Amino acid sequence: MHQKKKGVILMNLGSPDSTSVKDVQRYLKEFLMDERVIDVPYFFRLLLIKGIIVPFRAPKSAEAYKTIWTDAGSPLIVLTQQLKEAVQQLIQMPVTVAMRYGNPSPEAAYQSLLEQDPDIEEVLLFPLYPHYAMSSYETAVEYMKEVHQKMGYRFKLQTIKPYYNQPEYIHALANNIQPYLQQEYDHILFSYHGIPERHIRKSDTTGCHCLQVKDCCNVSSIAHQTCYRHQVFETTKLVTEKLRIPKEKFSVSFQSRLGKGWLQPFTDKRLEEMPSLGIKKLLILCPAFVSDCLETLEEIAERGKESFMHAGGESYTTIPCLNTQPLWVATISNWINAYENGASNMLLN
């Protein structure tokens, strides 16, 4: 029986090439001009992004990146490369990295695999997004498909679907949180990246469930397969049940909003009000990300802590992302090995 020659691409969000304002501008333009991120007509998006947002935001973002930048470069890029190297140790297929925005590009990732094996017949795209959202998982997958088709590659492209509720992922996430529960804490906050409510409605394949049915995230529906809100609640439910964290000791919030009509409650507002509610010792994590980045290291670990402590908090502990946690590396590798061996894999789209 013929064994197909296969390769793997781990795909993450991306980062500027440096902390210079010029590089940050270039990155922000590519990111924010994505129609799945800011979903308004092209002409208005162009005016908004290039005329207003980028000129004002780029210098501030450049300063924020400087606070987290390492000697090796952007934490997100460095950690994703380290993850690739750790996974490569456990599997036979060639593995490479792609970013949705910035470098390395999808074209560079495809080329890297072909250089390692010119006869490759199938590529597995592994988006490093546990949850489905237009502005993360969907845009990454669709862009990789677009480049694949445009370049006319002969190999087939397969994709891992969101794994927000997969037992192995939940086990790795719980294992990552467990050591921090040994310390004294009042509350644990699951801070997920925010998205506009209209994205939830647009992703609703039924057109009549998400944010329209009462308690929609807990009412069974096929819409949940593409509903970010349901999926982050489900991840939180599964991991807190596994860790036996009482319901009154945890909550969910949404960070990084840009404009009105975004999912609530907002993380920054919660951090300001928690100390007045008796929550003085806080644990916080960002499960929408598997690799630490600007949103986790600067927005949450730095600015979030400052806000919470200024409001009267006593202790504030940020739980790192999964990064290269051994159980997470093993989980990815096990899924890839199952795919390589042709096993029936419920994770394939």
mmCIF file of C-alpha atoms in Angstrom:
data_model
loop_
_atom_site.group_PDB
_atom_site.id
_atom_site.type_symbol
_atom_site.label_atom_id
_atom_site.label_comp_id
_atom_site.label_asym_id
_atom_site.label_seq_id
_atom_site.Cartn_x
_atom_site.Cartn_y
_atom_site.Cartn_z
ATOM 1 C CA MET A 1 0.000 0.000 0.000
ATOM 2 C CA HIS A 2 1.362 3.420 -1.004
ATOM 3 C CA GLN A 3 2.265 5.654 1.958
ATOM 4 C CA LYS A 4 1.638 9.282 1.009
ATOM 5 C CA LYS A 5 4.447 11.754 1.570
ATOM 6 C CA LYS A 6 3.094 14.366 3.962
ATOM 7 C CA GLY A 7 4.130 17.579 5.701
ATOM 8 C CA VAL A 8 2.770 19.871 8.418
ATOM 9 C CA ILE A 9 2.329 23.628 8.734
ATOM 10 C CA LEU A 10 1.753 25.149 12.182
ATOM 11 C CA MET A 11 -0.020 28.463 11.620
ATOM 12 C CA ASN A 12 -0.235 31.386 14.013
ATOM 13 C CA LEU A 13 -1.372 35.017 13.816
ATOM 14 C CA GLY A 14 1.879 36.837 13.107
ATOM 15 C CA SER A 15 3.932 39.792 14.288
ATOM 16 C CA PRO A 16 5.811 42.812 12.945
ATOM 17 C CA ASP A 17 9.368 42.113 11.758
ATOM 18 C CA SER A 18 10.699 44.585 14.313
ATOM 19 C CA THR A 19 9.545 47.239 16.784
ATOM 20 C CA SER A 20 10.163 50.085 14.328
ATOM 21 C CA VAL A 21 7.097 52.200 13.595
ATOM 22 C CA LYS A 22 7.527 51.456 9.878
ATOM 23 C CA ASP A 23 7.394 47.675 10.409
ATOM 24 C CA VAL A 24 4.487 47.972 12.817
ATOM 25 C CA GLN A 25 2.600 50.124 10.292
ATOM 26 C CA ARG A 26 3.154 47.526 7.570
ATOM 27 C CA TYR A 27 1.948 44.742 9.856
ATOM 28 C CA LEU A 28 -1.129 46.632 11.086
ATOM 29 C CA LYS A 29 -2.166 47.513 7.530
ATOM 30 C CA GLU A 30 -2.034 43.859 6.465
ATOM 31 C CA PHE A 31 -3.833 42.710 9.608
ATOM 32 C CA LEU A 32 -6.577 45.323 9.774
ATOM 33 C CA MET A 33 -7.243 45.414 6.025
ATOM 34 C CA ASP A 34 -8.313 41.763 6.239
ATOM 35 C CA GLU A 35 -12.046 41.792 5.444
ATOM 36 C CA ARG A 36 -12.620 39.085 8.056
ATOM 37 C CA VAL A 37 -11.091 41.273 10.775
ATOM 38 C CA ILE A 38 -12.755 44.598 9.948
ATOM 39 C CA ASP A 39 -15.747 43.591 7.866
ATOM 40 C CA VAL A 40 -16.825 46.855 6.262
ATOM 41 C CA PRO A 41 -16.801 47.707 2.521
ATOM 42 C CA TYR A 42 -13.300 48.012 1.060
ATOM 43 C CA PHE A 43 -13.334 51.775 0.430
ATOM 44 C CA PHE A 44 -14.423 52.601 3.991
ATOM 45 C CA ARG A 45 -11.987 50.051 5.392
ATOM 46 C CA LEU A 46 -9.173 51.665 3.417
ATOM 47 C CA LEU A 47 -10.026 55.145 4.723
ATOM 48 C CA LEU A 48 -10.469 53.897 8.274
ATOM 49 C CA ILE A 49 -7.301 51.802 8.446
ATOM 50 C CA LYS A 50 -4.791 53.796 6.425
ATOM 51 C CA GLY A 51 -6.227 57.228 7.152
ATOM 52 C CA ILE A 52 -7.106 57.006 10.842
ATOM 53 C CA ILE A 53 -6.255 53.810 12.767
ATOM 54 C CA VAL A 54 -2.740 52.952 11.561
ATOM 55 C CA PRO A 55 -1.228 56.487 11.722
ATOM 56 C CA PHE A 56 -2.403 56.893 15.319
ATOM 57 C CA ARG A 57 -2.023 53.312 16.523
ATOM 58 C CA ALA A 58 1.338 52.326 15.011
ATOM 59 C CA PRO A 59 3.565 54.488 17.271
ATOM 60 C CA LYS A 60 1.709 53.282 20.393
ATOM 61 C CA SER A 61 1.844 49.650 19.261
ATOM 62 C CA ALA A 62 5.561 49.983 18.522
ATOM 63 C CA GLU A 63 6.163 51.159 22.092
ATOM 64 C CA ALA A 64 4.042 48.263 23.427
ATOM 65 C CA TYR A 65 6.027 45.730 21.377
ATOM 66 C CA LYS A 66 9.274 47.149 22.769
ATOM 67 C CA THR A 67 8.202 46.169 26.292
ATOM 68 C CA ILE A 68 7.919 42.463 25.361
ATOM 69 C CA TRP A 69 10.461 42.083 22.524
ATOM 70 C CA THR A 70 13.262 39.603 23.159
ATOM 71 C CA ASP A 71 16.825 39.350 21.865
ATOM 72 C CA ALA A 72 15.576 36.580 19.570
ATOM 73 C CA GLY A 73 12.687 38.714 18.297
ATOM 74 C CA SER A 74 8.909 38.669 18.682
ATOM 75 C CA PRO A 75 7.748 36.300 21.466
ATOM 76 C CA LEU A 76 4.947 34.954 19.269
ATOM 77 C CA ILE A 77 7.333 34.065 16.426
ATOM 78 C CA VAL A 78 10.013 32.683 18.750
ATOM 79 C CA LEU A 79 7.546 30.546 20.716
ATOM 80 C CA THR A 80 5.893 29.204 17.554
ATOM 81 C CA GLN A 81 9.296 28.248 16.135
ATOM 82 C CA GLN A 82 10.179 26.552 19.440
ATOM 83 C CA LEU A 83 6.883 24.668 19.297
ATOM 84 C CA LYS A 84 7.690 23.531 15.768
ATOM 85 C CA GLU A 85 11.115 22.275 16.850
ATOM 86 C CA ALA A 86 9.634 20.411 19.827
ATOM 87 C CA VAL A 87 6.944 18.773 17.665
ATOM 88 C CA GLN A 88 9.508 17.855 14.994
ATOM 89 C CA GLN A 89 11.355 15.815 17.607
ATOM 90 C CA LEU A 90 8.302 13.575 18.001
ATOM 91 C CA ILE A 91 7.168 13.071 14.412
ATOM 92 C CA GLN A 92 8.746 11.915 11.144
ATOM 93 C CA MET A 93 7.041 14.321 8.734
ATOM 94 C CA PRO A 94 8.677 17.690 7.976
ATOM 95 C CA VAL A 95 7.146 20.565 9.967
ATOM 96 C CA THR A 96 7.279 24.272 9.211
ATOM 97 C CA VAL A 97 5.625 27.503 10.373
ATOM 98 C CA ALA A 98 3.393 30.064 8.658
ATOM 99 C CA MET A 99 1.887 33.306 9.895
ATOM 100 C CA ARG A 100 -1.405 34.766 8.706
ATOM 101 C CA TYR A 101 0.182 38.229 8.660
ATOM 102 C CA GLY A 102 3.841 39.094 8.322
ATOM 103 C CA ASN A 103 6.589 36.478 8.117
ATOM 104 C CA PRO A 104 7.037 33.617 7.475
ATOM 105 C CA SER A 105 4.306 33.858 4.847
ATOM 106 C CA PRO A 106 2.134 30.964 3.595
ATOM 107 C CA GLU A 107 4.163 30.916 0.362
ATOM 108 C CA ALA A 108 7.396 30.606 2.359
ATOM 109 C CA ALA A 109 5.904 27.773 4.432
ATOM 110 C CA TYR A 110 4.774 25.811 1.385
ATOM 111 C CA GLN A 111 8.171 26.347 -0.243
ATOM 112 C CA SER A 112 9.949 25.205 2.919
ATOM 113 C CA LEU A 113 8.095 21.885 2.837
ATOM 114 C CA LEU A 114 8.820 21.401 -0.873
ATOM 115 C CA GLU A 115 12.509 22.063 -0.259
ATOM 116 C CA GLN A 116 12.488 19.376 2.411
ATOM 117 C CA ASP A 117 10.582 16.954 0.168
ATOM 118 C CA PRO A 118 9.872 17.930 -3.475
ATOM 119 C CA ASP A 119 7.571 14.909 -3.865
ATOM 120 C CA ILE A 120 5.253 15.848 -1.006
ATOM 121 C CA GLU A 121 1.665 14.753 -1.726
ATOM 122 C CA GLU A 122 -0.330 16.117 1.183
ATOM 123 C CA VAL A 123 0.036 18.969 3.669
ATOM 124 C CA LEU A 124 -1.701 19.178 7.038
ATOM 125 C CA LEU A 125 -2.522 22.737 8.108
ATOM 126 C CA PHE A 126 -2.609 22.995 11.906
ATOM 127 C CA PRO A 127 -4.071 26.406 12.899
ATOM 128 C CA LEU A 128 -2.898 27.330 16.387
ATOM 129 C CA TYR A 129 -6.379 28.573 17.252
ATOM 130 C CA PRO A 130 -8.471 26.307 19.516
ATOM 131 C CA HIS A 131 -11.680 28.223 18.718
ATOM 132 C CA TYR A 132 -13.471 29.166 15.498
ATOM 133 C CA ALA A 133 -13.728 32.861 14.656
ATOM 134 C CA MET A 134 -13.912 34.752 11.372
ATOM 135 C CA SER A 135 -10.971 36.910 12.392
ATOM 136 C CA SER A 136 -8.642 34.094 13.474
ATOM 137 C CA TYR A 137 -9.246 30.477 12.471
ATOM 138 C CA GLU A 138 -11.385 31.183 9.399
ATOM 139 C CA THR A 139 -9.153 33.828 7.853
ATOM 140 C CA ALA A 140 -6.039 31.689 8.431
ATOM 141 C CA VAL A 141 -7.547 28.610 6.784
ATOM 142 C CA GLU A 142 -9.115 30.478 3.872
ATOM 143 C CA TYR A 143 -5.899 32.393 3.175
ATOM 144 C CA MET A 144 -3.845 29.190 3.115
ATOM 145 C CA LYS A 145 -6.391 27.670 0.690
ATOM 146 C CA GLU A 146 -6.254 30.794 -1.470
ATOM 147 C CA VAL A 147 -2.456 30.726 -1.730
ATOM 148 C CA HIS A 148 -2.503 26.954 -2.341
ATOM 149 C CA GLN A 149 -4.909 27.377 -5.255
ATOM 150 C CA LYS A 150 -3.217 30.466 -6.659
ATOM 151 C CA MET A 151 0.212 28.824 -6.746
ATOM 152 C CA GLY A 152 -1.183 25.643 -8.306
ATOM 153 C CA TYR A 153 0.532 23.263 -5.904
ATOM 154 C CA ARG A 154 -0.068 19.620 -6.738
ATOM 155 C CA PHE A 155 -0.198 18.431 -3.141
ATOM 156 C CA LYS A 156 -3.511 18.164 -1.295
ATOM 157 C CA LEU A 157 -4.266 20.474 1.653
ATOM 158 C CA GLN A 158 -5.950 19.091 4.782
ATOM 159 C CA THR A 159 -6.923 21.137 7.858
ATOM 160 C CA ILE A 160 -7.289 20.451 11.564
ATOM 161 C CA LYS A 161 -10.637 21.761 12.776
ATOM 162 C CA PRO A 162 -11.036 23.764 16.036
ATOM 163 C CA TYR A 163 -10.191 21.601 19.037
ATOM 164 C CA TYR A 164 -11.732 23.710 21.818
ATOM 165 C CA ASN A 165 -13.508 20.692 23.344
ATOM 166 C CA GLN A 166 -11.081 17.877 22.545
ATOM 167 C CA PRO A 167 -10.212 15.903 25.713
ATOM 168 C CA GLU A 168 -6.463 15.982 24.974
ATOM 169 C CA TYR A 169 -6.460 19.768 24.565
ATOM 170 C CA ILE A 170 -8.538 20.242 27.719
ATOM 171 C CA HIS A 171 -6.157 17.927 29.593
ATOM 172 C CA ALA A 172 -3.123 19.952 28.457
ATOM 173 C CA LEU A 173 -4.804 23.242 29.382
ATOM 174 C CA ALA A 174 -5.837 21.920 32.804
ATOM 175 C CA ASN A 175 -2.331 20.604 33.382
ATOM 176 C CA ASN A 176 -0.961 24.065 32.575
ATOM 177 C CA ILE A 177 -3.303 25.727 35.084
ATOM 178 C CA GLN A 178 -3.034 23.160 37.904
ATOM 179 C CA PRO A 179 0.239 24.374 39.554
ATOM 180 C CA TYR A 180 -1.173 27.902 39.986
ATOM 181 C CA LEU A 181 -4.188 26.618 41.911
ATOM 182 C CA GLN A 182 -1.883 25.612 44.753
ATOM 183 C CA GLN A 183 -1.463 29.267 45.721
ATOM 184 C CA GLU A 184 -4.100 31.255 47.549
ATOM 185 C CA TYR A 185 -6.485 33.017 45.178
ATOM 186 C CA ASP A 186 -9.950 34.564 45.268
ATOM 187 C CA HIS A 187 -10.877 34.139 41.616
ATOM 188 C CA ILE A 188 -9.624 32.895 38.246
ATOM 189 C CA LEU A 189 -10.471 34.974 35.172
ATOM 190 C CA PHE A 190 -10.565 33.366 31.716
ATOM 191 C CA SER A 191 -9.859 36.299 29.415
ATOM 192 C CA TYR A 192 -10.568 35.505 25.768
ATOM 193 C CA HIS A 193 -9.875 37.717 22.782
ATOM 194 C CA GLY A 194 -12.964 39.765 22.003
ATOM 195 C CA ILE A 195 -14.771 39.924 18.663
ATOM 196 C CA PRO A 196 -17.748 41.997 17.451
ATOM 197 C CA GLU A 197 -21.161 40.457 18.099
ATOM 198 C CA ARG A 198 -21.908 40.829 14.386
ATOM 199 C CA HIS A 199 -19.141 38.280 13.688
ATOM 200 C CA ILE A 200 -21.029 35.798 15.871
ATOM 201 C CA ARG A 201 -24.188 36.380 13.829
ATOM 202 C CA LYS A 202 -22.335 36.200 10.504
ATOM 203 C CA SER A 203 -20.760 32.869 11.442
ATOM 204 C CA ASP A 204 -24.135 31.372 12.410
ATOM 205 C CA THR A 205 -24.760 28.765 9.703
ATOM 206 C CA THR A 206 -28.440 28.506 10.690
ATOM 207 C CA GLY A 207 -28.998 32.253 10.518
ATOM 208 C CA CYS A 208 -31.387 32.114 13.456
ATOM 209 C CA HIS A 209 -29.603 30.817 16.560
ATOM 210 C CA CYS A 210 -26.560 32.761 17.806
ATOM 211 C CA LEU A 211 -27.498 35.775 19.976
ATOM 212 C CA GLN A 212 -31.133 35.242 18.916
ATOM 213 C CA VAL A 213 -32.210 32.201 20.945
ATOM 214 C CA LYS A 214 -32.385 32.606 24.721
ATOM 215 C CA ASP A 215 -29.256 31.140 26.363
ATOM 216 C CA CYS A 216 -28.091 30.270 22.834
ATOM 217 C CA CYS A 217 -24.656 28.978 23.832
ATOM 218 C CA ASN A 218 -26.244 26.278 26.017
ATOM 219 C CA VAL A 219 -29.002 25.282 23.584
ATOM 220 C CA SER A 220 -27.699 22.541 21.282
ATOM 221 C CA SER A 221 -27.297 23.709 17.673
ATOM 222 C CA ILE A 222 -25.211 23.000 14.577
ATOM 223 C CA ALA A 223 -24.344 26.720 14.763
ATOM 224 C CA HIS A 224 -21.957 25.892 17.611
ATOM 225 C CA GLN A 225 -19.484 24.415 15.115
ATOM 226 C CA THR A 226 -18.613 27.963 14.031
ATOM 227 C CA CYS A 227 -19.630 29.933 17.133
ATOM 228 C CA TYR A 228 -16.697 31.495 18.967
ATOM 229 C CA ARG A 229 -18.810 32.505 21.959
ATOM 230 C CA HIS A 230 -20.151 28.992 22.534
ATOM 231 C CA GLN A 231 -16.712 27.469 22.071
ATOM 232 C CA VAL A 232 -14.916 29.663 24.607
ATOM 233 C CA PHE A 233 -17.666 29.000 27.160
ATOM 234 C CA GLU A 234 -17.343 25.266 26.463
ATOM 235 C CA THR A 235 -13.560 25.309 26.917
ATOM 236 C CA THR A 236 -14.003 27.131 30.232
ATOM 237 C CA LYS A 237 -16.705 24.709 31.384
ATOM 238 C CA LEU A 238 -14.692 21.594 30.516
ATOM 239 C CA VAL A 239 -11.417 22.742 32.047
ATOM 240 C CA THR A 240 -12.988 24.075 35.265
ATOM 241 C CA GLU A 241 -14.928 20.834 35.684
ATOM 242 C CA LYS A 242 -11.744 18.842 35.186
ATOM 243 C CA LEU A 243 -9.937 20.983 37.780
ATOM 244 C CA ARG A 244 -13.008 21.029 40.070
ATOM 245 C CA ILE A 245 -12.989 24.798 40.345
ATOM 246 C CA PRO A 246 -16.264 25.971 41.968
ATOM 247 C CA LYS A 247 -18.499 28.087 39.713
ATOM 248 C CA GLU A 248 -18.275 31.081 42.026
ATOM 249 C CA LYS A 249 -14.451 31.053 41.755
ATOM 250 C CA PHE A 250 -14.155 31.700 38.007
ATOM 251 C CA SER A 251 -15.622 33.823 35.226
ATOM 252 C CA VAL A 252 -15.149 34.703 31.541
ATOM 253 C CA SER A 253 -14.352 38.082 30.000
ATOM 254 C CA PHE A 254 -13.227 39.446 26.619
ATOM 255 C CA GLN A 255 -10.183 41.593 25.914
ATOM 256 C CA SER A 256 -8.658 43.624 23.065
ATOM 257 C CA ARG A 257 -11.846 45.239 21.827
ATOM 258 C CA LEU A 258 -11.729 47.717 18.967
ATOM 259 C CA GLY A 259 -14.934 49.733 18.761
ATOM 260 C CA LYS A 260 -18.522 49.206 19.911
ATOM 261 C CA GLY A 261 -20.752 46.145 19.906
ATOM 262 C CA TRP A 262 -18.105 43.653 21.050
ATOM 263 C CA LEU A 263 -18.622 40.628 23.281
ATOM 264 C CA GLN A 264 -18.978 41.445 26.980
ATOM 265 C CA PRO A 265 -18.017 41.604 29.789
ATOM 266 C CA PHE A 266 -14.805 43.459 28.974
ATOM 267 C CA THR A 267 -11.631 42.281 30.678
ATOM 268 C CA ASP A 268 -10.295 45.777 31.388
ATOM 269 C CA LYS A 269 -13.555 46.808 33.082
ATOM 270 C CA ARG A 270 -13.658 43.601 35.136
ATOM 271 C CA LEU A 271 -10.105 44.162 36.353
ATOM 272 C CA GLU A 272 -11.026 47.652 37.531
ATOM 273 C CA GLU A 273 -14.118 46.517 39.436
ATOM 274 C CA MET A 274 -12.997 43.185 40.921
ATOM 275 C CA PRO A 275 -11.128 44.525 43.981
ATOM 276 C CA SER A 276 -14.240 46.464 45.071
ATOM 277 C CA LEU A 277 -16.171 43.180 44.903
ATOM 278 C CA GLY A 278 -13.773 41.491 47.305
ATOM 279 C CA ILE A 279 -11.595 39.828 44.666
ATOM 280 C CA LYS A 280 -8.138 40.844 45.811
ATOM 281 C CA LYS A 281 -6.048 37.852 44.701
ATOM 282 C CA LEU A 282 -6.499 37.057 41.029
ATOM 283 C CA LEU A 283 -5.320 34.376 38.623
ATOM 284 C CA ILE A 284 -5.785 35.240 34.947
ATOM 285 C CA LEU A 285 -5.190 33.329 31.710
ATOM 286 C CA CYS A 286 -5.872 33.801 27.987
ATOM 287 C CA PRO A 287 -6.930 30.457 26.459
ATOM 288 C CA ALA A 288 -7.784 31.905 23.023
ATOM 289 C CA PHE A 289 -4.007 32.018 22.473
ATOM 290 C CA VAL A 290 -1.713 28.985 22.590
ATOM 291 C CA SER A 291 1.416 31.168 22.321
ATOM 292 C CA ASP A 292 2.184 34.211 24.435
ATOM 293 C CA CYS A 293 2.109 37.442 22.436
ATOM 294 C CA LEU A 294 1.425 41.182 22.703
ATOM 295 C CA GLU A 295 -2.146 40.613 23.912
ATOM 296 C CA THR A 296 -1.081 38.306 26.746
ATOM 297 C CA LEU A 297 2.285 39.743 27.743
ATOM 298 C CA GLU A 298 1.658 43.477 27.410
ATOM 299 C CA GLU A 299 -2.107 43.929 27.564
ATOM 300 C CA ILE A 300 -2.820 41.377 30.311
ATOM 301 C CA ALA A 301 0.410 40.670 32.219
ATOM 302 C CA GLU A 302 1.569 44.314 32.257
ATOM 303 C CA ARG A 303 -1.305 46.765 31.775
ATOM 304 C CA GLY A 304 -3.890 44.423 33.262
ATOM 305 C CA LYS A 305 -1.862 43.966 36.414
ATOM 306 C CA GLU A 306 -1.289 47.699 36.763
ATOM 307 C CA SER A 307 -5.031 48.341 36.452
ATOM 308 C CA PHE A 308 -6.010 45.627 38.936
ATOM 309 C CA MET A 309 -3.443 46.587 41.557
ATOM 310 C CA HIS A 310 -4.255 50.293 41.188
ATOM 311 C CA ALA A 311 -7.913 49.453 41.894
ATOM 312 C CA GLY A 312 -6.980 47.813 45.197
ATOM 313 C CA GLY A 313 -5.871 44.305 44.248
ATOM 314 C CA GLU A 314 -3.303 42.494 46.380
ATOM 315 C CA SER A 315 -1.897 39.833 44.059
ATOM 316 C CA TYR A 316 -2.198 39.263 40.318
ATOM 317 C CA THR A 317 -0.799 36.161 38.634
ATOM 318 C CA THR A 318 -0.822 35.638 34.871
ATOM 319 C CA ILE A 319 -0.848 31.975 33.837
ATOM 320 C CA PRO A 320 1.274 31.561 30.676
ATOM 321 C CA CYS A 321 -0.155 30.187 27.445
ATOM 322 C CA LEU A 322 0.499 26.558 26.523
ATOM 323 C CA ASN A 323 3.585 27.600 24.514
ATOM 324 C CA THR A 324 5.910 24.547 24.538
ATOM 325 C CA GLN A 325 4.391 22.813 27.556
ATOM 326 C CA PRO A 326 5.356 19.106 27.154
ATOM 327 C CA LEU A 327 1.782 17.795 27.338
ATOM 328 C CA TRP A 328 0.694 20.272 24.657
ATOM 329 C CA VAL A 329 3.632 19.307 22.421
ATOM 330 C CA ALA A 330 2.719 15.636 22.923
ATOM 331 C CA THR A 331 -0.937 16.339 22.101
ATOM 332 C CA ILE A 332 -0.103 18.058 18.805
ATOM 333 C CA SER A 333 2.369 15.314 17.923
ATOM 334 C CA ASN A 334 -0.111 12.537 18.718
ATOM 335 C CA TRP A 335 -2.770 14.131 16.504
ATOM 336 C CA ILE A 336 -0.276 14.547 13.657
ATOM 337 C CA ASN A 337 0.994 10.975 14.005
ATOM 338 C CA ALA A 338 -2.588 9.677 13.896
ATOM 339 C CA TYR A 339 -3.108 11.657 10.692
ATOM 340 C CA GLU A 340 0.146 10.391 9.181
ATOM 341 C CA ASN A 341 -0.801 6.796 9.888
ATOM 342 C CA GLY A 342 -4.139 7.268 8.146
ATOM 343 C CA ALA A 343 -6.122 6.762 11.330
ATOM 344 C CA SER A 344 -9.696 7.976 11.326
ATOM 345 C CA ASN A 345 -9.233 11.403 12.819
ATOM 346 C CA MET A 346 -12.247 13.341 14.058
ATOM 347 C CA LEU A 347 -10.090 16.466 14.066
ATOM 348 C CA LEU A 348 -9.805 16.726 10.289
ATOM 349 C CA ASN A 349 -12.135 19.144 8.514
#
